[in-house]
Coordinates of C-alpha atoms in Angstrom, one line a residue:
X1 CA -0.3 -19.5 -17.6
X2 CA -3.1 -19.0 -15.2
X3 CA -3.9 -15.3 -14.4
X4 CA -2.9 -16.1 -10.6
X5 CA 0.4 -17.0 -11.9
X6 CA 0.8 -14.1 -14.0
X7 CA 0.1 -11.8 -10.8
X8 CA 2.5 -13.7 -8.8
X9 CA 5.3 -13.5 -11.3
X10 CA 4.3 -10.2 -12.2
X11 CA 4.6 -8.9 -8.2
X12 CA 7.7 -10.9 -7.7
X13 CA 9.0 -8.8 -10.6
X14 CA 7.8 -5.3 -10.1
X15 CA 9.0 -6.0 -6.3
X16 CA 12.6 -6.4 -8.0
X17 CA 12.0 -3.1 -10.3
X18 CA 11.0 -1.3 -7.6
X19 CA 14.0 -2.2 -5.1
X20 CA 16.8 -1.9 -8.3
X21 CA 15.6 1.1 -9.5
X22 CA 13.0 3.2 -7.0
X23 CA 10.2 5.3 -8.8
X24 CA 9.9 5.9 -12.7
X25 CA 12.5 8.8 -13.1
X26 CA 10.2 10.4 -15.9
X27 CA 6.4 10.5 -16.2
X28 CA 5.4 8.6 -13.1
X29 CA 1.6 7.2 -13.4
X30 CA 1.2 8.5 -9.7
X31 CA 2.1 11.8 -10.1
X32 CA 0.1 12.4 -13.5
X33 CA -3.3 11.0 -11.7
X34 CA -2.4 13.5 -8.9
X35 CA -2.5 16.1 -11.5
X36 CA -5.9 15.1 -12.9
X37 CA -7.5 14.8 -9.6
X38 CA -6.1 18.4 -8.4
X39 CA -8.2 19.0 -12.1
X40 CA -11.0 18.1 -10.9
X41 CA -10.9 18.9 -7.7
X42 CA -10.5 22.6 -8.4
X43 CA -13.5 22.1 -10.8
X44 CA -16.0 20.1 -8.6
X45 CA -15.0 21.8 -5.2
X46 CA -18.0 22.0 -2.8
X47 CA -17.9 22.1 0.8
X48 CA -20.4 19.5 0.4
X49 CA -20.0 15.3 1.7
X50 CA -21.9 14.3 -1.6
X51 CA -19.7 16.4 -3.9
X52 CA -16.8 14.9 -2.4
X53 CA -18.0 11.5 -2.6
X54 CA -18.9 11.9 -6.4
X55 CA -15.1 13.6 -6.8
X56 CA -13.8 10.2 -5.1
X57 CA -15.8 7.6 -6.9
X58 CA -14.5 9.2 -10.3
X59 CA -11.1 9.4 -9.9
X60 CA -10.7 6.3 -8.1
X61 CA -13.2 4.4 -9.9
X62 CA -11.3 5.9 -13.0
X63 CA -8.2 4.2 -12.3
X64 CA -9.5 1.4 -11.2
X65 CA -11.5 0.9 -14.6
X66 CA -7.9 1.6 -16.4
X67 CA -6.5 -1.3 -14.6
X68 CA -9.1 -3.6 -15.6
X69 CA -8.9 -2.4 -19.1
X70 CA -5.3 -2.7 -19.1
X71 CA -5.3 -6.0 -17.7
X72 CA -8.2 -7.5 -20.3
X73 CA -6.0 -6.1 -23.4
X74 CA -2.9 -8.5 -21.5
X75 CA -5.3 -10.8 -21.2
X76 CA -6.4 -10.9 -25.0
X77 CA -2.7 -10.5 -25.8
X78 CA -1.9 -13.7 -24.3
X79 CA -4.6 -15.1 -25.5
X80 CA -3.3 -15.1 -28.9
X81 CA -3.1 -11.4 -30.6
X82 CA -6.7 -10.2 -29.7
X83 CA -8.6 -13.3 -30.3
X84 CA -6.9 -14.8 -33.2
X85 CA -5.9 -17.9 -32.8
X86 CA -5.7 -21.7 -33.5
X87 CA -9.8 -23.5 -33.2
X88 CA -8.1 -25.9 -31.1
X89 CA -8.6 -26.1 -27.7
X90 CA -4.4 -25.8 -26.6
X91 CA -4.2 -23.0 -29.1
X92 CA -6.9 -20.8 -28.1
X93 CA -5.9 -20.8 -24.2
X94 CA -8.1 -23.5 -23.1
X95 CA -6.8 -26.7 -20.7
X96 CA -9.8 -29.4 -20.3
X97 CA -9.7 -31.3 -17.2
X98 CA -7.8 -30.1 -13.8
X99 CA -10.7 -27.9 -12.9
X100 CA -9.8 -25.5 -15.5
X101 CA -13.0 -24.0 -16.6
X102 CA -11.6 -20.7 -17.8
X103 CA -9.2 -19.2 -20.7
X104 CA -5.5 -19.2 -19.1
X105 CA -3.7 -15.9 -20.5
X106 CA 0.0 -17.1 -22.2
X107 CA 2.6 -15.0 -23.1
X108 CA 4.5 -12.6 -21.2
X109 CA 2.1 -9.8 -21.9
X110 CA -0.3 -10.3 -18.7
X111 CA 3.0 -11.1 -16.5
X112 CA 4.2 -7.5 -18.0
X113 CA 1.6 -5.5 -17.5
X114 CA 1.4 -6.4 -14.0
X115 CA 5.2 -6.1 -13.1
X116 CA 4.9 -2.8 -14.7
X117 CA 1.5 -2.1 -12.4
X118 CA 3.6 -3.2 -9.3
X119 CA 5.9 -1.2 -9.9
X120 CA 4.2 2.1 -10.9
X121 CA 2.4 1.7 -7.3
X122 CA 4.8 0.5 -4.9
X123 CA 7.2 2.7 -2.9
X124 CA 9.7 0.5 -0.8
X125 CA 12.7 2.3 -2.4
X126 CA 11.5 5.9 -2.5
X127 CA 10.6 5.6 1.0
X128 CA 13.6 3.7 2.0
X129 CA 16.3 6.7 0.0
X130 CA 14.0 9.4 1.7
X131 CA 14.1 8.0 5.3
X132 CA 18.1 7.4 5.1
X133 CA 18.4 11.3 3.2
X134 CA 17.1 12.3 6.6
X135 CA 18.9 10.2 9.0
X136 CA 22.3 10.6 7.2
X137 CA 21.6 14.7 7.6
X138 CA 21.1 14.3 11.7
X139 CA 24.1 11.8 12.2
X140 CA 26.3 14.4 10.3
X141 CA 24.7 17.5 12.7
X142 CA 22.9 19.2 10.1
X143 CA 19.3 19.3 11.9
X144 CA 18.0 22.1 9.3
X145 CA 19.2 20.2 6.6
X146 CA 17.3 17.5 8.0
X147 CA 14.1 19.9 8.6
X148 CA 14.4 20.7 4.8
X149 CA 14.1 16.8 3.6
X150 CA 11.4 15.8 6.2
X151 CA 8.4 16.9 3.8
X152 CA 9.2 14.4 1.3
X153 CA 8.6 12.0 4.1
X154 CA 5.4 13.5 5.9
X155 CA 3.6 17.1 5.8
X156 CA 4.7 17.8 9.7
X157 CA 5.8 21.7 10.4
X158 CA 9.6 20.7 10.4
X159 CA 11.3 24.2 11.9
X160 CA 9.0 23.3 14.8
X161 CA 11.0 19.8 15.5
X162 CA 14.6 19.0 17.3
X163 CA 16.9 16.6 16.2
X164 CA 14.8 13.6 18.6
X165 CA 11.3 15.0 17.1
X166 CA 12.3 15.4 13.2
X167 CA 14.0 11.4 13.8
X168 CA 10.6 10.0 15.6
X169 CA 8.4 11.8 12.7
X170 CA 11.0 9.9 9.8
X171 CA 10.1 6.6 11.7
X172 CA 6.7 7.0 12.4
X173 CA 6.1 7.9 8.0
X174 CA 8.2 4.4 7.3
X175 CA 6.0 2.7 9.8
X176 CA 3.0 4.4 8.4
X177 CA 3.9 4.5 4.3
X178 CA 5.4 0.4 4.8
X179 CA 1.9 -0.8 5.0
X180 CA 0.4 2.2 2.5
X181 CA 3.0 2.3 -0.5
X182 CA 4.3 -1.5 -0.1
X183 CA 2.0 -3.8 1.5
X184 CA -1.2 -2.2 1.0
X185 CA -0.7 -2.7 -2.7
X186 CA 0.6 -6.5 -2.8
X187 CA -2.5 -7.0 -1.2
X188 CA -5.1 -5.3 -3.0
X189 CA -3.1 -6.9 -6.0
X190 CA -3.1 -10.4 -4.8
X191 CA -6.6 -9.9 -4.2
X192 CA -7.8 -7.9 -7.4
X193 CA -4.8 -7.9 -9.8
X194 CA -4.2 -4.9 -11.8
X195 CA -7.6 -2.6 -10.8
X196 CA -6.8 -3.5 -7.3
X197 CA -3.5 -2.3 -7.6
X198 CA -4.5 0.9 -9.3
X199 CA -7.4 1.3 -7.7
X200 CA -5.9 1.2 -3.8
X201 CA -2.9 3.7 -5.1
X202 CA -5.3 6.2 -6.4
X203 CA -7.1 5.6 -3.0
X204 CA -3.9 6.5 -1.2
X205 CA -3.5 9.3 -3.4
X206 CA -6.9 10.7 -3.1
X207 CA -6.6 10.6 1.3
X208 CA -3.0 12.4 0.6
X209 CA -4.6 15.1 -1.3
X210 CA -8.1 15.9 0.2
X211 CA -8.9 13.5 3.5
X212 CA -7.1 16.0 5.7
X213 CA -8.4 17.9 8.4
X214 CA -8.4 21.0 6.9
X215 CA -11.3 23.7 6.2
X216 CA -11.3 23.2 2.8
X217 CA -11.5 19.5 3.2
X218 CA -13.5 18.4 5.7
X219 CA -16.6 17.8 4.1
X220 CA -15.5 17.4 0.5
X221 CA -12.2 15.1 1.4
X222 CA -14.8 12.5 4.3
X223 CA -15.2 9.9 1.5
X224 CA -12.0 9.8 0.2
X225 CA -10.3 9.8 3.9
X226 CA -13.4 6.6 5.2
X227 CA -12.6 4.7 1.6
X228 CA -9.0 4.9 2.3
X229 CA -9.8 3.6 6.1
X230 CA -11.3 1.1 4.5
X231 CA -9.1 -0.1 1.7
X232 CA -5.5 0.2 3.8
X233 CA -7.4 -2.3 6.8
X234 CA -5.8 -5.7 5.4
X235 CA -2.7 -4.1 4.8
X236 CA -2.4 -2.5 8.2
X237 CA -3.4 -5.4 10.0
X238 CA -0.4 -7.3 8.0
X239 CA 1.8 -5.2 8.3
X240 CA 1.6 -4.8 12.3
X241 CA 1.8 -8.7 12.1
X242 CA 4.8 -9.1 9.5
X243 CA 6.3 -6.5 11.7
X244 CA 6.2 -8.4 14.9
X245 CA 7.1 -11.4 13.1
X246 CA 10.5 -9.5 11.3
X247 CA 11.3 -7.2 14.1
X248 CA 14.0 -7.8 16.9
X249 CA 11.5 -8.1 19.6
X250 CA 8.0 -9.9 18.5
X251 CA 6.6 -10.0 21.9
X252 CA 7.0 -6.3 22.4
X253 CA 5.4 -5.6 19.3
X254 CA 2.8 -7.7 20.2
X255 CA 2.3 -5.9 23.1
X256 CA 2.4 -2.6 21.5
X257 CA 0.3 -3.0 19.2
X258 CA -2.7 -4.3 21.6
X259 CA -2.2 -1.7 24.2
X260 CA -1.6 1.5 22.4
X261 CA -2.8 0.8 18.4
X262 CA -6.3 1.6 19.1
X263 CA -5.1 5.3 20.8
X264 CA -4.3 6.1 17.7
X265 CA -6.5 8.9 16.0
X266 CA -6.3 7.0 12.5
X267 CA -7.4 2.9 12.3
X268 CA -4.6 1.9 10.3
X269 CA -1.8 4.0 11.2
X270 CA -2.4 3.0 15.1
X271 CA -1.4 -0.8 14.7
X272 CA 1.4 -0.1 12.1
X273 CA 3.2 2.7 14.4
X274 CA 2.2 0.7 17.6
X275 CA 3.9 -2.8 15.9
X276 CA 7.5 -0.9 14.8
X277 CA 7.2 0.7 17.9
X278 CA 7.3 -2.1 20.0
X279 CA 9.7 -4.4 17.4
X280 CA 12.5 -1.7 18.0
X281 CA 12.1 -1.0 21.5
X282 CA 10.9 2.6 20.9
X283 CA 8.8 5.4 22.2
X284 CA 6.6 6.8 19.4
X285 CA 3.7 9.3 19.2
X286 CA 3.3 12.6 21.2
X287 CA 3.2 16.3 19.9
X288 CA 3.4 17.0 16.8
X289 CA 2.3 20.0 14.6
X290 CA 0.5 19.9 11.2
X291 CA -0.2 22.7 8.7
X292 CA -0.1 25.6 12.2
X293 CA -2.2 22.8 14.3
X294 CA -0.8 21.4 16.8
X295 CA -1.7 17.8 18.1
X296 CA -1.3 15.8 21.3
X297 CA -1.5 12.4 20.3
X298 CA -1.2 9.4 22.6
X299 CA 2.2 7.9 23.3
X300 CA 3.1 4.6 21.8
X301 CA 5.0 1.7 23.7
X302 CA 5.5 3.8 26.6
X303 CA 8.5 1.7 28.1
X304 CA 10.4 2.2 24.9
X305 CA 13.2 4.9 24.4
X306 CA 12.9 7.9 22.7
X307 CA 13.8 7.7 18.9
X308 CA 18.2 8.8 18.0
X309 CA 18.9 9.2 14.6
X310 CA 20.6 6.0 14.5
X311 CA 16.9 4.7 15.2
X312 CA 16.3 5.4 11.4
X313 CA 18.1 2.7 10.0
X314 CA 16.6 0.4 11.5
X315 CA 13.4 1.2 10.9
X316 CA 14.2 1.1 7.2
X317 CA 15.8 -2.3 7.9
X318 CA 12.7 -3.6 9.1
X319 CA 10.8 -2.0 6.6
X320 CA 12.3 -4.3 3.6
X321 CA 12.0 -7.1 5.5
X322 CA 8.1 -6.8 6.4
X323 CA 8.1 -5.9 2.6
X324 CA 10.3 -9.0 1.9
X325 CA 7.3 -11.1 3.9
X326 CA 4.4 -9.4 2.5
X327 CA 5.1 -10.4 -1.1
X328 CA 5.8 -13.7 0.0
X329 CA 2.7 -14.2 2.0
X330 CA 0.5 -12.9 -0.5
X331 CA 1.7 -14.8 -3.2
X332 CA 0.9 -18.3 -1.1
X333 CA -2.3 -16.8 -0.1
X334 CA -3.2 -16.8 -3.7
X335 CA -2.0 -20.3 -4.6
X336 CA -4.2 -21.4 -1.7
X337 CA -7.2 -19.7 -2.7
X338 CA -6.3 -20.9 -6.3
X339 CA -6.3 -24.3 -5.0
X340 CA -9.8 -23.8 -3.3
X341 CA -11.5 -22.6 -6.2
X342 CA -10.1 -25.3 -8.6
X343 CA -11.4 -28.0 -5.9
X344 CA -14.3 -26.3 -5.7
X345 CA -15.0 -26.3 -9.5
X346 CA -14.5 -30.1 -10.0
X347 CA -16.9 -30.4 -7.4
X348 CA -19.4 -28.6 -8.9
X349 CA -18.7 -30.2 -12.3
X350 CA -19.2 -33.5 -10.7
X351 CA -22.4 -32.7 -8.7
X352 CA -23.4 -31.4 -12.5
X353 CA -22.9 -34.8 -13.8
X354 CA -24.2 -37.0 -11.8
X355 CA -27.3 -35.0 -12.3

């Protein structure tokens, strides 16, 4: 099996983990690197850019290097039991001809480790049960019910929001956390396998708990809030497109998403919210009030309406289905660049040859 079949197999099944059965019940990955990182944060706290920057490149370089070391011991596991194996060509993980040039990992182990990686990272289900806890709470009239569930979607003040603001803050955070918690990560791991998948959750994690705007964290959280701007771009940018393409009304979200998307305060966020905005017809941004600070961001898709609790659904709806999309797309992205780089090994091998 080649290792771009063993992360497309291994997606395709942590995917299907995570939508049958949401997070680990019981010693989530996540939340025990979000307990070493508050660690060391309280250790290395400066209000210092350079502190934070060394604080970011350890823990996410950290995880990262777990992946890769997690991935290799699949790797040498498929390979035959750490290296012991047959002489013989078959045996040992080698193909000659086809452009093969490389070992190809068999067994299962490499297609585990993955599924199990994929799953560890992603968040389509939590995100989809947290977002319907909410809306479920406003259809039935129980706003401060609904006020006590919003933080496990966002970190908004909720006893400053009405029914309309505390349903426009749960679509906004599925808008916002489909591209960071579901396509953000088939991305990176299309693109890098297991470290990328690590690597971009504990990225995600790191902007959650220090790239704020907060005294403590302005200076010390800047790297981890730019590196997260940076690693959540491809996923953004697909998102806002698989959105378009999956929501009820791809021209609107087209049109969102180039008029208002670049209002936005955050880079990534802004085409995301724009997109769903636009795809369900709805009025997005505005006021809102973080930690005792109040904001005044700019309104997104003006002509929609304003968000009903009924909205919710919906946005959950389209959620799976952008998620749906983005697992299919990245898998044929990597089957084509598979494709180019075999073609582009025979070629070399032949230019070698007729040397």
């Amino acid at each position: 099996m080649r290792p771009s079949d063993a992360q497309v197999w291994g997606a395709a099944l942590g995917f299907a983990a995570d939508a049958l059965f949401g997070d680990p019940r019981r010693g989530h990955p996540v939340a025990a690197f979000g307990r070493a990182a508050g660690a060391a944060e309280r250790l290395m706290w400066r209000d210092n850019r350079a502190v934070g920057a060394l604080y970011t490149a350890l823990c996410a370089g950290g995880a990262t290097a777990l992946g890769g070391v997690l991935a290799a011991a699949a790797g040498r596991v498929g390979n035959g039991r750490g290296g012991e194996g047959s002489k013989s060509s078959e045996d040992s993980g080698y193909a000659e001809g086809a452009g093969d040039t490389a070992p190809r990992p068999r067994g299962a182990a490499p297609v585990v480790v993955t599924a199990l990686a994929t799953w560890t990272v992603l968040g389509g289900s939590g995100l989809a049960r947290a977002a319907r806890a909410v809306g479920s709470a406003l259809e039935a009239g129980d706003l401060e019910l609904a006020r006590e569930l919003l933080p496990a979607l966002c970190g908004r003040d909720p006893q400053t929001l009405d029914e309309a603001a505390v349903a426009r803050a749960v679509v906004e955070s599925v808008a916002e956390n489909t591209s960071d918690a579901v396509v953000g990560a088939l991305v990176w791991g299309a693109l890098a396998g297991v470290p990328g998948l690590t690597g971009f959750r504990a990225v995600n994690t790191l902007d959650a708990m220090v790239g704020h705007r907060s005294s403590r964290h302005r200076r010390f959280g800047w790297a981890a809030a730019r590196l997260d701007d940076v690693a959540g771009r491809p996923g953004a940018r697909l998102t806002a497109a698989l959105a378009a393409l999956a929501g009820p009304d791809p021209r609107g979200a087209v049109r969102a998403w180039r008029a208002d998307a670049h209002r936005h305060p955050s880079p990534n966020a802004g085409p995301v919210e724009a997109s769903f905005a636009g795809a369900l017809g709805l009025r997005l941004g505005g006021t809102l009030s973080y930690g005792g600070r109040t904001e005044h961001r700019p309104v997104l898709n003006s002509p929609g309406r304003a968000v009903r609790a009924g909205d919710i659904d919906r946005a959950v709806r389209l959620s799976r289905r952008v998620g749906l999309l983005a697992l299919a797309s990245t898998a044929f992205a990597g089957a084509m660049a598979r494709r180019v780089h075999e073609r582009y090994e025979r070629h070399h091998r032949y230019e070698r040859g007729a040397r």
